[in-house]
Short mmCIF file of C-alpha atoms and ligand atoms in Angstrom, two decimals:
data_model
loop_
_atom_site.label_atom_id
_atom_site.label_comp_id
_atom_site.label_asym_id
_atom_site.label_seq_id
_atom_site.Cartn_x
_atom_site.Cartn_y
_atom_site.Cartn_z
CA UNK A 1 98.33 98.62 104.46
CA UNK A 2 94.86 99.52 103.06
CA UNK A 3 94.02 96.46 100.52
CA UNK A 4 91.09 96.03 98.38
CA UNK A 5 89.29 92.71 97.24
CA UNK A 6 87.80 92.98 93.12
CA UNK A 7 86.24 90.57 91.27
CA UNK A 8 82.66 89.35 89.52
CA UNK A 9 79.69 89.65 91.98
CA UNK A 10 79.56 85.78 93.88
CA UNK A 11 83.51 85.25 93.68
CA UNK A 12 83.27 85.97 97.13
CA UNK A 13 84.25 88.54 98.09
CA UNK A 14 81.46 88.92 101.21
CA UNK A 15 82.17 85.31 102.33
CA UNK A 16 86.00 85.92 103.23
CA UNK A 17 85.42 89.39 104.96
CA UNK A 18 82.55 87.36 107.05
CA UNK A 19 85.82 85.19 107.48
CA UNK A 20 88.48 87.69 108.65
CA UNK A 21 85.65 89.72 111.23
CA UNK A 22 84.39 85.73 112.14
CA UNK A 23 80.86 85.82 111.45
CA UNK A 24 81.13 83.25 109.27
CA UNK A 25 82.86 79.69 110.03
CA UNK A 26 85.73 78.11 107.32
CA UNK A 27 84.71 75.13 105.97
CA UNK A 28 88.27 74.13 105.94
CA UNK A 29 91.31 75.56 107.53
CA UNK A 30 90.90 79.02 109.48
CA UNK A 31 91.53 81.99 109.64
CA UNK A 32 91.89 84.68 112.21
CA UNK A 33 92.79 88.39 112.79
CA UNK A 34 96.57 88.62 114.64
CA UNK A 35 97.32 88.55 117.94
CA UNK A 36 98.53 92.26 117.91
CA UNK A 37 96.05 93.70 120.31
CA UNK A 38 93.32 93.80 116.59
CA UNK A 39 90.32 95.80 116.57
CA UNK A 40 88.31 95.01 114.29
CA UNK A 41 85.18 97.94 113.53
CA UNK A 42 82.63 96.24 109.93
CA UNK A 43 80.64 97.66 107.75
CA UNK A 44 78.69 94.81 106.19
CA UNK A 45 77.28 94.53 102.49
CA UNK A 46 73.72 96.04 103.27
CA UNK A 47 75.50 97.12 106.74
CA UNK A 48 72.41 100.40 106.76
CA UNK A 49 69.29 97.68 107.60
CA UNK A 50 71.44 97.12 110.89
CA UNK A 51 70.00 100.23 111.91
CA UNK A 52 67.52 101.34 114.85
CA UNK A 53 65.11 102.08 113.17
CA UNK A 54 63.11 104.33 115.16
CA UNK A 55 65.82 106.34 116.73
CA UNK A 56 66.87 109.99 115.72
CA UNK A 57 69.46 110.66 114.00
CA UNK A 58 71.45 111.96 117.19
CA UNK A 59 70.63 109.33 119.20
CA UNK A 60 71.41 106.85 116.89
CA UNK A 61 74.69 108.96 118.12
CA UNK A 62 74.11 109.66 120.66
CA UNK A 63 74.11 105.87 122.10
CA UNK A 64 77.85 105.24 121.08
CA UNK A 65 78.52 108.68 121.30
CA UNK A 66 77.34 109.04 125.06
CA UNK A 67 79.79 111.41 126.61
CA UNK A 68 79.58 114.20 123.88
CA UNK A 69 78.60 117.07 124.03
CA UNK A 70 75.42 118.57 121.40
CA UNK A 71 77.71 120.34 119.60
CA UNK A 72 80.43 117.07 118.58
CA UNK A 73 77.60 115.42 118.20
CA UNK A 74 76.05 117.58 115.37
CA UNK A 75 79.94 118.28 113.89
CA UNK A 76 79.93 115.17 113.13
CA UNK A 77 76.41 114.69 111.59
CA UNK A 78 77.36 117.87 109.86
CA UNK A 79 80.40 116.88 108.33
CA UNK A 80 78.69 113.42 107.13
CA UNK A 81 76.60 115.80 105.00
CA UNK A 82 73.70 115.70 107.72
CA UNK A 83 71.51 119.08 107.92
CA UNK A 84 70.19 120.61 110.19
CA UNK A 85 66.98 119.57 110.10
CA UNK A 86 68.56 115.36 108.70
CA UNK A 87 70.34 115.49 112.70
CA UNK A 88 66.44 114.86 114.28
CA UNK A 89 65.15 112.92 110.73
CA UNK A 90 64.37 109.16 112.79
CA UNK A 91 66.20 106.83 110.75
CA UNK A 92 62.98 104.80 109.36
CA UNK A 93 62.84 107.85 107.41
CA UNK A 94 66.12 108.09 105.98
CA UNK A 95 66.82 107.03 102.30
CA UNK A 96 69.23 104.97 101.18
CA UNK A 97 72.54 107.14 101.01
CA UNK A 98 71.37 108.84 104.28
CA UNK A 99 71.19 105.20 106.23
CA UNK A 100 74.61 104.13 104.72
CA UNK A 101 76.84 107.65 105.69
CA UNK A 102 75.09 107.54 109.38
CA UNK A 103 76.26 104.08 109.51
CA UNK A 104 79.93 105.14 108.37
CA UNK A 105 80.35 107.65 110.67
CA UNK A 106 79.36 105.00 113.80
CA UNK A 107 81.79 102.94 112.02
CA UNK A 108 84.46 105.93 112.07
CA UNK A 109 83.59 106.81 115.44
CA UNK A 110 84.06 103.72 116.61
CA UNK A 111 87.86 102.93 118.78
CA UNK A 112 88.97 99.81 115.90
CA UNK A 113 92.08 99.32 114.13
CA UNK A 114 91.64 97.67 111.22
CA UNK A 115 88.44 98.95 108.73
CA UNK A 116 86.52 96.28 107.30
CA UNK A 117 84.37 97.73 104.10
CA UNK A 118 82.42 95.79 102.30
CA UNK A 119 81.10 98.17 99.20
CA UNK A 120 80.40 101.51 101.31
CA UNK A 121 79.79 103.34 98.27
CA UNK A 122 76.74 101.59 98.01
CA UNK A 123 74.41 104.61 97.71
CA UNK A 124 76.82 107.46 98.12
CA UNK A 125 76.34 110.63 96.71
CA UNK A 126 79.71 112.52 95.14
CA UNK A 127 80.12 114.89 98.02
CA UNK A 128 79.44 111.39 100.09
CA UNK A 129 81.94 109.60 99.14
CA UNK A 130 84.12 111.94 98.67
CA UNK A 131 84.10 112.54 101.85
CA UNK A 132 85.13 108.55 102.70
CA UNK A 133 87.66 108.92 100.63
CA UNK A 134 89.99 111.86 102.12
CA UNK A 135 88.59 109.74 106.20
CA UNK A 136 90.40 106.41 104.65
CA UNK A 137 92.75 108.14 103.23
CA UNK A 138 93.55 110.30 106.89
CA UNK A 139 93.01 106.73 108.89
CA UNK A 140 96.36 105.36 110.20
CA UNK A 141 94.95 101.76 110.81
CA UNK A 142 95.01 98.95 108.26
CA UNK A 143 91.77 98.44 105.54
CA UNK A 144 91.02 95.33 103.57
CA UNK A 145 87.39 96.92 100.99
CA UNK A 146 86.10 95.18 98.86
CA UNK A 147 84.41 98.06 96.65
CA UNK A 148 83.19 97.99 92.95
CA UNK A 149 83.47 101.13 92.21
CA UNK A 150 86.83 101.95 90.26
CA UNK A 151 87.74 105.66 91.04
CA UNK A 152 87.20 104.45 94.97
CA UNK A 153 89.28 102.47 94.95
CA UNK A 154 92.44 104.37 92.84
CA UNK A 155 91.78 107.04 96.04
CA UNK A 156 92.55 104.62 98.57
CA UNK A 157 93.82 101.37 97.71
CA UNK A 158 97.82 100.23 97.79
CA UNK A 159 97.45 96.77 97.17
CA UNK A 160 94.86 95.66 95.10
CA UNK A 161 93.61 91.41 96.29
CA UNK A 162 91.56 89.72 92.74
CA UNK A 163 89.49 86.58 93.46
CA UNK A 164 90.21 84.42 91.18
CA UNK A 165 88.09 80.57 90.59
CA UNK A 166 88.25 80.79 94.63
CA UNK A 167 92.09 81.85 94.85
CA UNK A 168 93.55 86.08 95.84
CA UNK A 169 95.95 87.31 93.29
CA UNK A 170 97.40 89.84 95.14
CA UNK A 171 99.16 92.81 93.35
CA UNK A 172 101.79 95.45 95.31
CA UNK A 173 100.81 98.13 93.58
CA UNK A 174 98.08 100.91 93.96
CA UNK A 175 94.66 100.55 91.37
CA UNK A 176 97.13 101.30 88.59
CA UNK A 177 99.12 99.42 89.26
CA UNK A 178 97.30 97.04 88.53
CA UNK A 179 95.20 97.68 85.77
CA UNK A 180 98.30 98.31 84.46
CA UNK A 181 99.31 94.14 85.51
CA UNK A 182 96.00 93.37 84.16
CA UNK A 183 96.59 95.01 80.10
CA UNK A 184 100.63 93.20 80.52
CA UNK A 185 98.67 90.45 80.88
CA UNK A 186 96.04 90.72 78.65
CA UNK A 187 98.72 92.36 75.57
CA UNK A 188 100.77 88.50 76.40
CA UNK A 189 97.89 86.14 76.23
CA UNK A 190 97.12 87.44 72.93
CA UNK A 191 100.49 87.42 71.60
CA UNK A 192 101.32 83.91 72.66
CA UNK A 193 97.64 83.56 70.84
CA UNK A 194 98.92 85.02 67.85
CA UNK A 195 101.82 82.63 68.26
CA UNK A 196 99.48 79.80 68.33
CA UNK A 197 97.63 80.54 65.42
CA UNK A 198 101.12 81.38 63.42
CA UNK A 199 102.21 78.35 64.62
CA UNK A 200 99.39 76.13 63.69
CA UNK A 201 99.18 77.71 59.97
CA UNK A 202 102.50 76.76 59.52
CA UNK A 203 101.89 72.84 61.03
CA UNK A 204 98.82 73.22 58.90
CA UNK A 205 100.55 74.18 55.47
CA UNK A 206 104.30 71.77 56.32
CA UNK A 207 101.37 69.02 55.84
CA UNK A 208 99.88 70.74 52.74
CA UNK A 209 103.49 71.05 51.74
CA UNK A 210 103.79 67.12 52.34
CA UNK A 211 100.63 65.59 51.27
CA UNK A 212 101.87 67.85 47.69
CA UNK A 213 105.27 66.39 47.56
CA UNK A 214 104.17 62.04 48.40
CA UNK A 215 101.29 62.02 45.72
CA UNK A 216 103.75 64.04 43.21
CA UNK A 217 106.83 60.56 44.16
CA UNK A 218 103.19 58.30 44.34
CA UNK A 219 102.42 59.61 40.10
CA UNK A 220 103.13 56.96 37.34
CA UNK A 221 106.32 57.92 34.97
N1 ATP B 1 75.25 81.95 103.74
C1 ATP B 1 75.53 80.65 102.61
N2 ATP B 1 75.32 79.70 102.03
C2 ATP B 1 75.53 79.03 101.05
N3 ATP B 1 76.50 79.80 100.15
C3 ATP B 1 76.07 81.52 99.80
C4 ATP B 1 76.09 81.69 101.66
N4 ATP B 1 75.93 83.07 101.04
C5 ATP B 1 77.56 83.43 99.55
N5 ATP B 1 77.55 82.03 99.32
C6 ATP B 1 77.34 82.28 98.26
O1 ATP B 1 78.93 82.23 97.54
C7 ATP B 1 78.62 82.95 97.37
C8 ATP B 1 79.99 84.25 97.29
O2 ATP B 1 78.99 85.06 98.00
P1 ATP B 1 79.49 86.33 98.41
O3 ATP B 1 78.68 87.53 98.93
O4 ATP B 1 80.96 86.49 99.23
O5 ATP B 1 80.23 87.26 97.20
P2 ATP B 1 80.66 89.18 96.56
O6 ATP B 1 81.78 88.15 95.60
O7 ATP B 1 80.39 89.40 98.11
O8 ATP B 1 79.69 88.88 95.13
P3 ATP B 1 78.91 90.36 95.33
O9 ATP B 1 80.42 91.23 94.05
O10 ATP B 1 77.62 90.86 94.29
O11 ATP B 1 78.64 90.90 96.68
C9 ATP B 1 77.85 82.90 96.09
O12 ATP B 1 78.08 82.20 95.07
C10 ATP B 1 76.22 83.16 96.63
O13 ATP B 1 75.50 82.65 96.88
MG1 MG B 2 79.48 90.73 98.60
#
């Protein structure tokens, strides 16, 4: 599955992914990745900050795949929208989006069967985002994805988990299904609120009638 985690700022999405990755320990309970040879690749929310700023783009990649040829590395960088000149730039001189693209290229290079992505589309321009979308659509492993980008999630996720007040609410469908369910929940809430309002009015009316009747009864004569 490719599961998207959604929820407002501070809901605990990044924390949840860190628990999954084991980079943070739970205060209570336990978190584990399972026994079935799960190899996770992790893209942190501020992943780009973890890059070595003094290396060039191409050397950064060569470090990850030392036995690749120059052509292979440059073709991969090309698919991540790095132009011929850009591959020789120092990482420290890259823009935020270029750093994010490099970090994603590095992550997709590592052999893993579970991608754990924390807001991977931050800083990405439209072509880079489309590239990531198709890379994820072709990816055969599982993925846990945190993102505030609805369009991106609509393209890549097949299940949605909403984090609300410390609880996980699973929606067994894609983003369109999730939105439809949310709409239904909202309508249900509105009808029950409207019903409650009507009932309150009816009760108030009954009370009024009753007190009128009583005051008529009490009237002398
Ligand atoms: N190391 C920490 N120590 C104490 N509190 C923390 C720590 N890290 C995060 N928190 C708090 O835990 C809550 C959840 O943070 P988290 O980063 O998981 O949110 P998030 O859902 O990823 O938000 P965003 O959408 O802004 O990225 C926040 O209130 C945050 O202040
Ligand atoms: Mg976060």
